[in-house]
mmCIF file of C-alpha atoms and ligand atoms in Angstrom:
data_model
loop_
_atom_site.group_PDB
_atom_site.id
_atom_site.type_symbol
_atom_site.label_atom_id
_atom_site.label_comp_id
_atom_site.label_asym_id
_atom_site.label_seq_id
_atom_site.Cartn_x
_atom_site.Cartn_y
_atom_site.Cartn_z
ATOM 1 C CA MET A 373 0.000 0.000 0.000
ATOM 2 C CA GLY A 374 1.133 3.499 -0.692
ATOM 3 C CA ASN A 375 -0.040 7.034 -1.043
ATOM 4 C CA THR A 376 -0.608 9.248 -4.029
ATOM 5 C CA PHE A 377 0.118 12.959 -4.246
ATOM 6 C CA GLY A 378 -1.400 14.320 -7.391
ATOM 7 C CA ALA A 379 -2.357 17.477 -9.188
ATOM 8 C CA LEU A 380 -5.141 16.944 -11.661
ATOM 9 C CA GLY A 381 -4.617 19.275 -14.561
ATOM 10 C CA THR A 382 -0.847 19.129 -14.679
ATOM 11 C CA SER A 383 1.359 17.247 -17.086
ATOM 12 C CA GLU A 384 3.444 15.894 -14.228
ATOM 13 C CA GLY A 385 2.744 12.343 -13.194
ATOM 14 C CA ASP A 386 1.450 11.660 -9.717
ATOM 15 C CA LEU A 387 3.972 11.229 -6.931
ATOM 16 C CA TYR A 388 3.405 7.780 -5.469
ATOM 17 C CA LEU A 389 5.121 7.135 -2.143
ATOM 18 C CA SER A 390 5.482 4.068 0.040
ATOM 19 C CA ASN A 391 4.185 4.328 3.587
ATOM 20 C CA GLY A 392 7.723 4.950 4.858
ATOM 21 C CA GLY A 393 8.331 7.499 2.141
ATOM 22 C CA THR A 394 5.083 9.246 3.033
ATOM 23 C CA ASP A 395 6.082 9.511 6.686
ATOM 24 C CA VAL A 396 9.360 11.104 5.665
ATOM 25 C CA PHE A 397 7.624 13.424 3.195
ATOM 26 C CA PHE A 398 5.276 14.737 5.879
ATOM 27 C CA ASP A 399 8.107 14.960 8.442
ATOM 28 C CA VAL A 400 10.247 17.212 6.274
ATOM 29 C CA LEU A 401 7.303 19.331 5.094
ATOM 30 C CA THR A 402 6.176 19.789 8.698
ATOM 31 C CA LEU A 403 9.642 20.907 9.774
ATOM 32 C CA ALA A 404 9.796 23.454 6.956
ATOM 33 C CA GLY A 405 6.176 24.566 7.134
ATOM 34 C CA CYS A 406 6.276 25.233 10.875
ATOM 35 C CA ALA A 407 9.165 27.607 10.276
ATOM 36 C CA LEU A 408 7.237 29.592 7.663
ATOM 37 C CA ALA A 409 3.507 29.548 8.431
ATOM 38 C CA VAL A 410 2.012 32.892 9.414
ATOM 39 C CA SER A 411 -1.595 33.055 8.210
ATOM 40 C CA ALA A 412 -4.470 30.852 9.308
ATOM 41 C CA TRP A 413 -4.537 29.123 5.918
ATOM 42 C CA GLU A 414 -0.822 28.440 6.063
ATOM 43 C CA SER A 415 -1.088 27.045 9.594
ATOM 44 C CA ASN A 416 -3.950 24.788 8.558
ATOM 45 C CA LEU A 417 -1.938 23.474 5.625
ATOM 46 C CA VAL A 418 1.026 22.695 7.872
ATOM 47 C CA LEU A 419 -1.306 20.912 10.304
ATOM 48 C CA LEU A 420 -2.356 18.696 7.403
ATOM 49 C CA PHE A 421 1.307 17.703 7.151
ATOM 50 C CA ALA A 422 1.770 17.425 10.934
ATOM 51 C CA ASP A 423 -1.160 15.042 11.266
ATOM 52 C CA GLY A 424 -0.633 13.457 7.870
ATOM 53 C CA HIS A 425 -0.550 9.721 7.365
ATOM 54 C CA ARG A 426 -1.309 8.868 10.968
ATOM 55 C CA ILE A 427 -4.900 7.705 10.576
ATOM 56 C CA GLY A 428 -5.893 5.448 7.730
ATOM 57 C CA ARG A 429 -2.342 4.524 6.834
ATOM 58 C CA GLY A 430 -1.904 3.326 3.302
ATOM 59 C CA THR A 431 -4.705 5.377 1.862
ATOM 60 C CA ASP A 432 -3.372 8.846 2.481
ATOM 61 C CA GLY A 433 -2.054 11.495 0.158
ATOM 62 C CA PHE A 434 -4.104 14.100 -1.627
ATOM 63 C CA ASP A 435 -4.614 15.863 -4.905
ATOM 64 C CA LEU A 436 -3.833 19.571 -4.908
ATOM 65 C CA ASN A 437 -7.367 20.226 -6.127
ATOM 66 C CA GLU A 438 -8.733 18.746 -2.889
ATOM 67 C CA LEU A 439 -7.203 21.464 -0.726
ATOM 68 C CA PRO A 440 -9.546 24.302 0.342
ATOM 69 C CA TRP A 441 -7.934 27.041 -1.698
ATOM 70 C CA THR A 442 -9.398 30.513 -1.382
ATOM 71 C CA ALA A 443 -9.624 33.431 -3.798
ATOM 72 C CA THR A 444 -6.021 34.225 -2.905
ATOM 73 C CA TRP A 445 -4.842 30.773 -3.943
ATOM 74 C CA PRO A 446 -1.794 32.091 -5.831
ATOM 75 C CA ALA A 447 -0.337 33.274 -2.540
ATOM 76 C CA GLU A 448 -1.302 29.960 -0.943
ATOM 77 C CA LYS A 449 0.388 28.035 -3.739
ATOM 78 C CA ALA A 450 3.452 30.254 -3.323
ATOM 79 C CA PHE A 451 3.552 29.338 0.367
ATOM 80 C CA LEU A 452 3.455 25.633 -0.449
ATOM 81 C CA LEU A 453 6.338 26.125 -2.882
ATOM 82 C CA ARG A 454 8.303 28.036 -0.243
ATOM 83 C CA ALA A 455 7.755 25.203 2.227
ATOM 84 C CA VAL A 456 8.972 22.636 -0.315
ATOM 85 C CA ASP A 457 11.967 24.824 -1.131
ATOM 86 C CA LEU A 458 12.893 25.164 2.530
ATOM 87 C CA ALA A 459 12.496 21.417 3.029
ATOM 88 C CA MET A 460 14.899 20.879 0.129
ATOM 89 C CA THR A 461 17.545 22.774 2.112
ATOM 90 C CA CYS A 462 17.303 19.962 4.695
ATOM 91 C CA HIS A 463 15.736 22.343 7.175
ATOM 92 C CA GLY A 464 15.549 20.634 10.571
ATOM 93 C CA TRP A 465 16.731 17.297 9.283
ATOM 94 C CA ASP A 466 19.205 17.109 12.161
ATOM 95 C CA LEU A 467 16.119 16.480 14.323
ATOM 96 C CA LEU A 468 15.165 13.361 12.389
ATOM 97 C CA ALA A 469 16.046 10.022 13.929
ATOM 98 C CA TYR A 470 16.823 8.583 10.496
ATOM 99 C CA GLN A 471 18.474 9.400 7.209
ATOM 100 C CA PRO A 472 16.024 10.375 4.457
ATOM 101 C CA PRO A 473 17.926 9.340 1.316
ATOM 102 C CA PHE A 474 14.981 9.696 -1.069
ATOM 103 C CA ALA A 475 13.368 12.830 0.327
ATOM 104 C CA HIS A 476 15.243 15.194 -1.985
ATOM 105 C CA ASP A 477 14.052 13.367 -5.056
ATOM 106 C CA HIS A 478 10.471 13.239 -3.794
ATOM 107 C CA LEU A 479 10.509 16.946 -2.915
ATOM 108 C CA ARG A 480 11.995 17.865 -6.284
ATOM 109 C CA ARG A 481 9.302 15.937 -8.133
ATOM 110 C CA TYR A 482 6.576 17.361 -5.903
ATOM 111 C CA ARG A 483 7.837 20.883 -6.445
ATOM 112 C CA ALA A 484 7.624 20.463 -10.210
ATOM 113 C CA MET A 485 4.055 19.220 -9.831
ATOM 114 C CA VAL A 486 2.976 22.119 -7.604
ATOM 115 C CA ASP A 487 4.770 24.642 -9.787
ATOM 116 C CA GLY A 488 3.032 23.395 -12.909
ATOM 117 C CA TRP A 489 -0.395 23.183 -11.333
ATOM 118 C CA PRO A 490 -2.662 25.747 -13.002
ATOM 119 C CA GLY A 491 -4.839 26.431 -9.980
ATOM 120 C CA PRO A 492 -7.997 25.083 -8.407
ATOM 121 C CA VAL A 493 -10.859 23.865 -10.524
ATOM 122 C CA PRO A 494 -13.942 25.663 -9.199
ATOM 123 C CA VAL A 495 -16.528 23.297 -10.606
ATOM 124 C CA ARG A 496 -15.336 20.320 -8.602
ATOM 125 C CA ALA A 497 -18.186 19.069 -6.417
ATOM 126 C CA SER A 498 -17.067 17.231 -3.311
ATOM 127 C CA ALA A 499 -17.663 16.872 0.400
ATOM 128 C CA PRO A 500 -17.740 20.098 2.421
ATOM 129 C CA ARG A 501 -14.308 21.507 2.809
ATOM 130 C CA PRO A 502 -12.817 22.908 5.996
ATOM 131 C CA ASP A 503 -12.551 26.680 6.123
ATOM 132 C CA TRP A 504 -8.835 27.247 6.399
ATOM 133 C CA THR A 505 -9.290 30.993 6.773
ATOM 134 C CA VAL A 506 -10.348 30.233 10.346
ATOM 135 C CA PRO A 507 -7.331 29.883 12.635
ATOM 136 C CA PRO A 508 -6.810 26.369 14.002
ATOM 137 C CA PRO A 509 -7.323 25.686 17.724
ATOM 138 C CA PRO A 510 -4.369 27.257 19.567
ATOM 139 C CA GLU A 511 -3.435 23.985 21.233
ATOM 140 C CA GLN A 512 -2.803 22.435 17.835
ATOM 141 C CA LEU A 513 -0.235 25.133 17.133
ATOM 142 C CA GLU A 514 1.627 24.554 20.382
ATOM 143 C CA ARG A 515 5.112 23.455 19.602
ATOM 144 C CA CYS A 516 6.933 20.356 20.698
ATOM 145 C CA PRO A 517 9.662 21.504 23.128
ATOM 146 C CA GLU A 518 12.082 19.022 21.603
ATOM 147 C CA HIS A 519 11.355 19.399 17.897
ATOM 148 C CA GLY A 520 9.750 22.838 17.610
ATOM 149 C CA ILE A 521 6.938 21.654 15.343
ATOM 150 C CA TYR A 522 3.183 21.877 15.807
ATOM 151 C CA GLN A 523 1.606 19.328 18.118
ATOM 152 C CA GLY A 524 -1.412 19.071 15.822
ATOM 153 C CA MET A 525 -4.381 16.948 16.766
ATOM 154 C CA LEU A 526 -2.253 13.880 17.408
ATOM 155 C CA GLY A 527 0.844 15.253 19.146
ATOM 156 C CA CYS A 528 4.307 15.888 17.711
ATOM 157 C CA ARG A 529 4.830 13.510 14.815
ATOM 158 C CA LEU A 530 8.578 13.298 15.457
ATOM 159 C CA CYS A 531 7.879 12.131 19.032
ATOM 160 C CA ASP A 532 5.367 9.508 17.876
ATOM 161 C CA PRO A 533 6.917 6.054 18.373
ATOM 162 C CA THR A 534 4.465 4.509 15.903
ATOM 163 C CA LEU A 535 5.923 6.669 13.117
ATOM 164 C CA GLN A 536 9.278 5.157 12.370
ATOM 165 C CA PRO A 537 9.969 5.475 8.695
ATOM 166 C CA LEU A 538 11.611 2.380 7.344
ATOM 167 C CA PRO A 539 14.303 2.338 4.697
ATOM 168 C CA GLU A 540 12.723 2.430 1.262
HETATM 169 ZN ZN1 LIG B 2023 8.580 16.199 19.260
#
């Protein structure tokens, strides 16, 4: 089982990651995103990473079109790109308890996908979306004293003993 990160409407192929690769992907995006997020929308996006792939393992991942973009989606997309760029500098990787040998390649491919994504498709009918312009509960933005990242709904993902990415 694995997880698919897609962007309907782009020419890039989907990024398909193993469960271990997905854990790493969310770890490095959480480390970078927590260093950058300012707005409510940005914090909510980073919480998606912080809590990502911890419930329903093996069926996680998302298409960019599924995110609750707002009218200012270009700025939101730019934030996502900045988070990926910062992750590609190995930001916070000294806090990881493992070596992520494939993360650079995954981030590079994901960046190309996000960069080429033309924007949200407004006609897409789906389940009600969360309103990410509302700030998340403050306790979810409390930071782990050891790792400095959001606690999220499920606690610091780098402190979670059930998340131990395996070699890919
Ligand atoms: Zn922690």
